[in-house]
Amino acid sequence: MRETSLDAVRLTITARGTASSAVVWERYAQPALWPEWSPLIQSVQCSHRRLQTGSTGTVRGPANIGIDFVIVNFDETNLSWVWDVKVPVVGSTLRLDHFVGDDNGATSTSLTINGCAPYVVGYAPLAKLALNKLVAGQA
């Protein structure tokens, strides 16, 4: 990520749920499934059906606003992936690091958001809602 602003921050949020880690991972790995668990996402256009390092695309959210992304790292073995998301209009980039794991019989997921403070702080509550739905037994 090339965020050099003095107000750059890093924030991690987590969620736990009853969906298996395999199910949660597949919900991440297939961009077509993202609208099922993320209330902000209306549609996804991606260069690959299943994510891989180097995949690119556009996420469409409220008001059909498109947000471009690139998958920086996609690690099936460690159930982790990283993507850079371009914030529309201002040209700032957020780096989003995702991890799926097992936590005392439940599945957990974490998201670390790196970028300009106003965007990180504004996005975090919405991301928390999405993560809760992601790890729920039913999407």
mmCIF file of C-alpha atoms in Angstrom:
data_model
loop_
_atom_site.group_PDB
_atom_site.id
_atom_site.type_symbol
_atom_site.label_atom_id
_atom_site.label_comp_id
_atom_site.label_asym_id
_atom_site.label_seq_id
_atom_site.Cartn_x
_atom_site.Cartn_y
_atom_site.Cartn_z
ATOM 1 C CA MET A 1 0.000 0.000 0.000
ATOM 2 C CA ARG A 2 1.256 3.461 -0.766
ATOM 3 C CA GLU A 3 -0.585 5.427 1.903
ATOM 4 C CA THR A 4 1.831 8.045 3.198
ATOM 5 C CA SER A 5 -0.548 10.473 4.885
ATOM 6 C CA LEU A 6 0.216 11.464 8.465
ATOM 7 C CA ASP A 7 -3.304 10.390 9.401
ATOM 8 C CA ALA A 8 -2.854 6.813 8.171
ATOM 9 C CA VAL A 9 -4.144 4.285 10.696
ATOM 10 C CA ARG A 10 -4.458 0.544 11.172
ATOM 11 C CA LEU A 11 -7.561 -1.018 12.735
ATOM 12 C CA THR A 12 -8.425 -4.695 13.254
ATOM 13 C CA ILE A 13 -11.944 -6.004 13.703
ATOM 14 C CA THR A 14 -13.017 -9.590 14.322
ATOM 15 C CA ALA A 15 -16.150 -11.701 14.258
ATOM 16 C CA ARG A 16 -17.000 -15.215 15.456
ATOM 17 C CA GLY A 17 -19.773 -17.463 14.248
ATOM 18 C CA THR A 18 -21.075 -20.952 13.642
ATOM 19 C CA ALA A 19 -20.302 -21.339 9.936
ATOM 20 C CA SER A 20 -17.373 -23.675 9.350
ATOM 21 C CA SER A 21 -14.049 -22.167 8.364
ATOM 22 C CA ALA A 22 -14.366 -23.961 4.997
ATOM 23 C CA VAL A 23 -17.719 -22.277 4.341
ATOM 24 C CA VAL A 24 -16.405 -18.871 5.412
ATOM 25 C CA TRP A 25 -13.346 -19.278 3.199
ATOM 26 C CA GLU A 26 -15.500 -20.150 0.176
ATOM 27 C CA ARG A 27 -17.684 -17.097 0.826
ATOM 28 C CA TYR A 28 -14.494 -15.033 0.553
ATOM 29 C CA ALA A 29 -12.899 -16.963 -2.316
ATOM 30 C CA GLN A 30 -15.814 -16.576 -4.727
ATOM 31 C CA PRO A 31 -16.531 -12.893 -5.418
ATOM 32 C CA ALA A 32 -19.982 -13.785 -6.792
ATOM 33 C CA LEU A 33 -20.944 -14.709 -3.196
ATOM 34 C CA TRP A 34 -19.906 -11.393 -1.625
ATOM 35 C CA PRO A 35 -23.328 -9.689 -2.041
ATOM 36 C CA GLU A 36 -24.902 -12.539 -0.018
ATOM 37 C CA TRP A 37 -23.053 -11.584 3.167
ATOM 38 C CA SER A 38 -21.984 -7.962 2.682
ATOM 39 C CA PRO A 39 -24.841 -5.460 2.909
ATOM 40 C CA LEU A 40 -22.730 -2.846 1.096
ATOM 41 C CA ILE A 41 -21.997 -4.929 -1.985
ATOM 42 C CA GLN A 42 -24.554 -5.012 -4.782
ATOM 43 C CA SER A 43 -22.369 -6.771 -7.344
ATOM 44 C CA VAL A 44 -18.784 -7.751 -8.111
ATOM 45 C CA GLN A 45 -16.970 -7.911 -11.405
ATOM 46 C CA CYS A 46 -13.731 -9.879 -11.087
ATOM 47 C CA SER A 47 -11.089 -11.083 -13.521
ATOM 48 C CA HIS A 48 -11.340 -14.585 -11.990
ATOM 49 C CA ARG A 49 -14.282 -16.663 -10.768
ATOM 50 C CA ARG A 50 -12.242 -17.660 -7.749
ATOM 51 C CA LEU A 51 -9.804 -15.190 -6.237
ATOM 52 C CA GLN A 52 -6.105 -15.564 -6.778
ATOM 53 C CA THR A 53 -3.129 -13.305 -6.303
ATOM 54 C CA GLY A 54 -3.318 -10.686 -9.029
ATOM 55 C CA SER A 55 -7.086 -10.822 -9.543
ATOM 56 C CA THR A 56 -8.575 -7.419 -10.307
ATOM 57 C CA GLY A 57 -12.085 -6.120 -10.390
ATOM 58 C CA THR A 58 -14.740 -3.689 -9.319
ATOM 59 C CA VAL A 59 -17.119 -3.878 -6.368
ATOM 60 C CA ARG A 60 -20.394 -1.991 -6.816
ATOM 61 C CA GLY A 61 -22.062 -0.629 -3.726
ATOM 62 C CA PRO A 62 -24.800 1.833 -2.857
ATOM 63 C CA ALA A 63 -25.801 4.174 -5.702
ATOM 64 C CA ASN A 64 -23.961 1.773 -8.043
ATOM 65 C CA ILE A 65 -20.620 3.387 -7.137
ATOM 66 C CA GLY A 66 -17.730 1.267 -8.413
ATOM 67 C CA ILE A 67 -14.643 0.647 -6.303
ATOM 68 C CA ASP A 68 -11.643 -0.920 -8.047
ATOM 69 C CA PHE A 69 -9.540 -3.549 -6.328
ATOM 70 C CA VAL A 70 -6.522 -5.799 -6.794
ATOM 71 C CA ILE A 71 -5.811 -8.983 -4.827
ATOM 72 C CA VAL A 72 -2.288 -8.556 -3.435
ATOM 73 C CA ASN A 73 -2.053 -12.011 -1.844
ATOM 74 C CA PHE A 74 -4.400 -15.002 -1.729
ATOM 75 C CA ASP A 75 -3.208 -17.863 0.494
ATOM 76 C CA GLU A 76 -5.443 -20.962 0.487
ATOM 77 C CA THR A 77 -3.170 -22.788 2.930
ATOM 78 C CA ASN A 78 -3.290 -20.136 5.649
ATOM 79 C CA LEU A 79 -6.832 -18.963 4.835
ATOM 80 C CA SER A 80 -5.706 -15.384 4.430
ATOM 81 C CA TRP A 81 -5.911 -12.794 1.705
ATOM 82 C CA VAL A 82 -5.019 -9.169 1.148
ATOM 83 C CA TRP A 83 -6.492 -6.677 -1.263
ATOM 84 C CA ASP A 84 -6.007 -3.021 -2.096
ATOM 85 C CA VAL A 85 -9.163 -1.005 -2.657
ATOM 86 C CA LYS A 86 -9.165 2.414 -4.358
ATOM 87 C CA VAL A 87 -11.365 4.957 -2.601
ATOM 88 C CA PRO A 88 -13.421 6.686 -5.307
ATOM 89 C CA VAL A 89 -12.851 10.355 -6.145
ATOM 90 C CA VAL A 90 -9.968 11.006 -3.726
ATOM 91 C CA GLY A 91 -7.666 8.299 -5.097
ATOM 92 C CA SER A 92 -6.604 7.022 -1.669
ATOM 93 C CA THR A 93 -6.022 3.292 -1.189
ATOM 94 C CA LEU A 94 -7.132 1.062 1.658
ATOM 95 C CA ARG A 95 -5.338 -2.206 2.278
ATOM 96 C CA LEU A 96 -7.603 -4.905 3.706
ATOM 97 C CA ASP A 97 -6.019 -8.006 5.274
ATOM 98 C CA HIS A 98 -8.390 -10.928 5.925
ATOM 99 C CA PHE A 99 -7.845 -14.094 7.965
ATOM 100 C CA VAL A 100 -10.096 -17.059 8.749
ATOM 101 C CA GLY A 101 -9.413 -19.369 11.683
ATOM 102 C CA ASP A 102 -10.885 -21.627 14.327
ATOM 103 C CA ASP A 103 -11.496 -20.194 17.778
ATOM 104 C CA ASN A 104 -12.518 -22.671 20.510
ATOM 105 C CA GLY A 105 -15.123 -24.464 18.405
ATOM 106 C CA ALA A 106 -16.262 -21.382 16.501
ATOM 107 C CA THR A 107 -14.987 -19.874 13.290
ATOM 108 C CA SER A 108 -13.377 -16.481 13.517
ATOM 109 C CA THR A 109 -12.445 -13.981 10.894
ATOM 110 C CA SER A 110 -10.406 -10.854 11.236
ATOM 111 C CA LEU A 111 -9.993 -7.851 9.032
ATOM 112 C CA THR A 112 -7.178 -5.355 9.402
ATOM 113 C CA ILE A 113 -7.861 -2.085 7.608
ATOM 114 C CA ASN A 114 -4.899 0.156 6.766
ATOM 115 C CA GLY A 115 -5.309 3.615 5.292
ATOM 116 C CA CYS A 116 -6.440 7.183 5.719
ATOM 117 C CA ALA A 117 -8.108 7.575 9.132
ATOM 118 C CA PRO A 118 -11.498 8.961 8.025
ATOM 119 C CA TYR A 119 -12.018 6.081 5.576
ATOM 120 C CA VAL A 120 -10.839 3.405 7.999
ATOM 121 C CA VAL A 121 -13.026 4.705 10.829
ATOM 122 C CA GLY A 122 -16.028 5.198 8.534
ATOM 123 C CA TYR A 123 -15.749 1.735 6.991
ATOM 124 C CA ALA A 124 -15.130 -0.251 10.188
ATOM 125 C CA PRO A 125 -18.741 -0.429 11.516
ATOM 126 C CA LEU A 126 -20.037 -1.499 8.094
ATOM 127 C CA ALA A 127 -17.282 -4.086 7.778
ATOM 128 C CA LYS A 128 -18.157 -5.441 11.238
ATOM 129 C CA LEU A 129 -21.769 -6.009 10.114
ATOM 130 C CA ALA A 130 -20.552 -7.841 7.017
ATOM 131 C CA LEU A 131 -18.098 -10.010 8.984
ATOM 132 C CA ASN A 132 -20.824 -11.005 11.438
ATOM 133 C CA LYS A 133 -22.994 -12.143 8.550
ATOM 134 C CA LEU A 134 -20.028 -13.859 6.863
ATOM 135 C CA VAL A 135 -19.407 -16.168 9.839
ATOM 136 C CA ALA A 136 -23.087 -16.749 10.625
ATOM 137 C CA GLY A 137 -24.454 -20.231 10.010
ATOM 138 C CA GLN A 138 -26.630 -18.852 7.217
ATOM 139 C CA ALA A 139 -25.484 -16.087 4.889
#
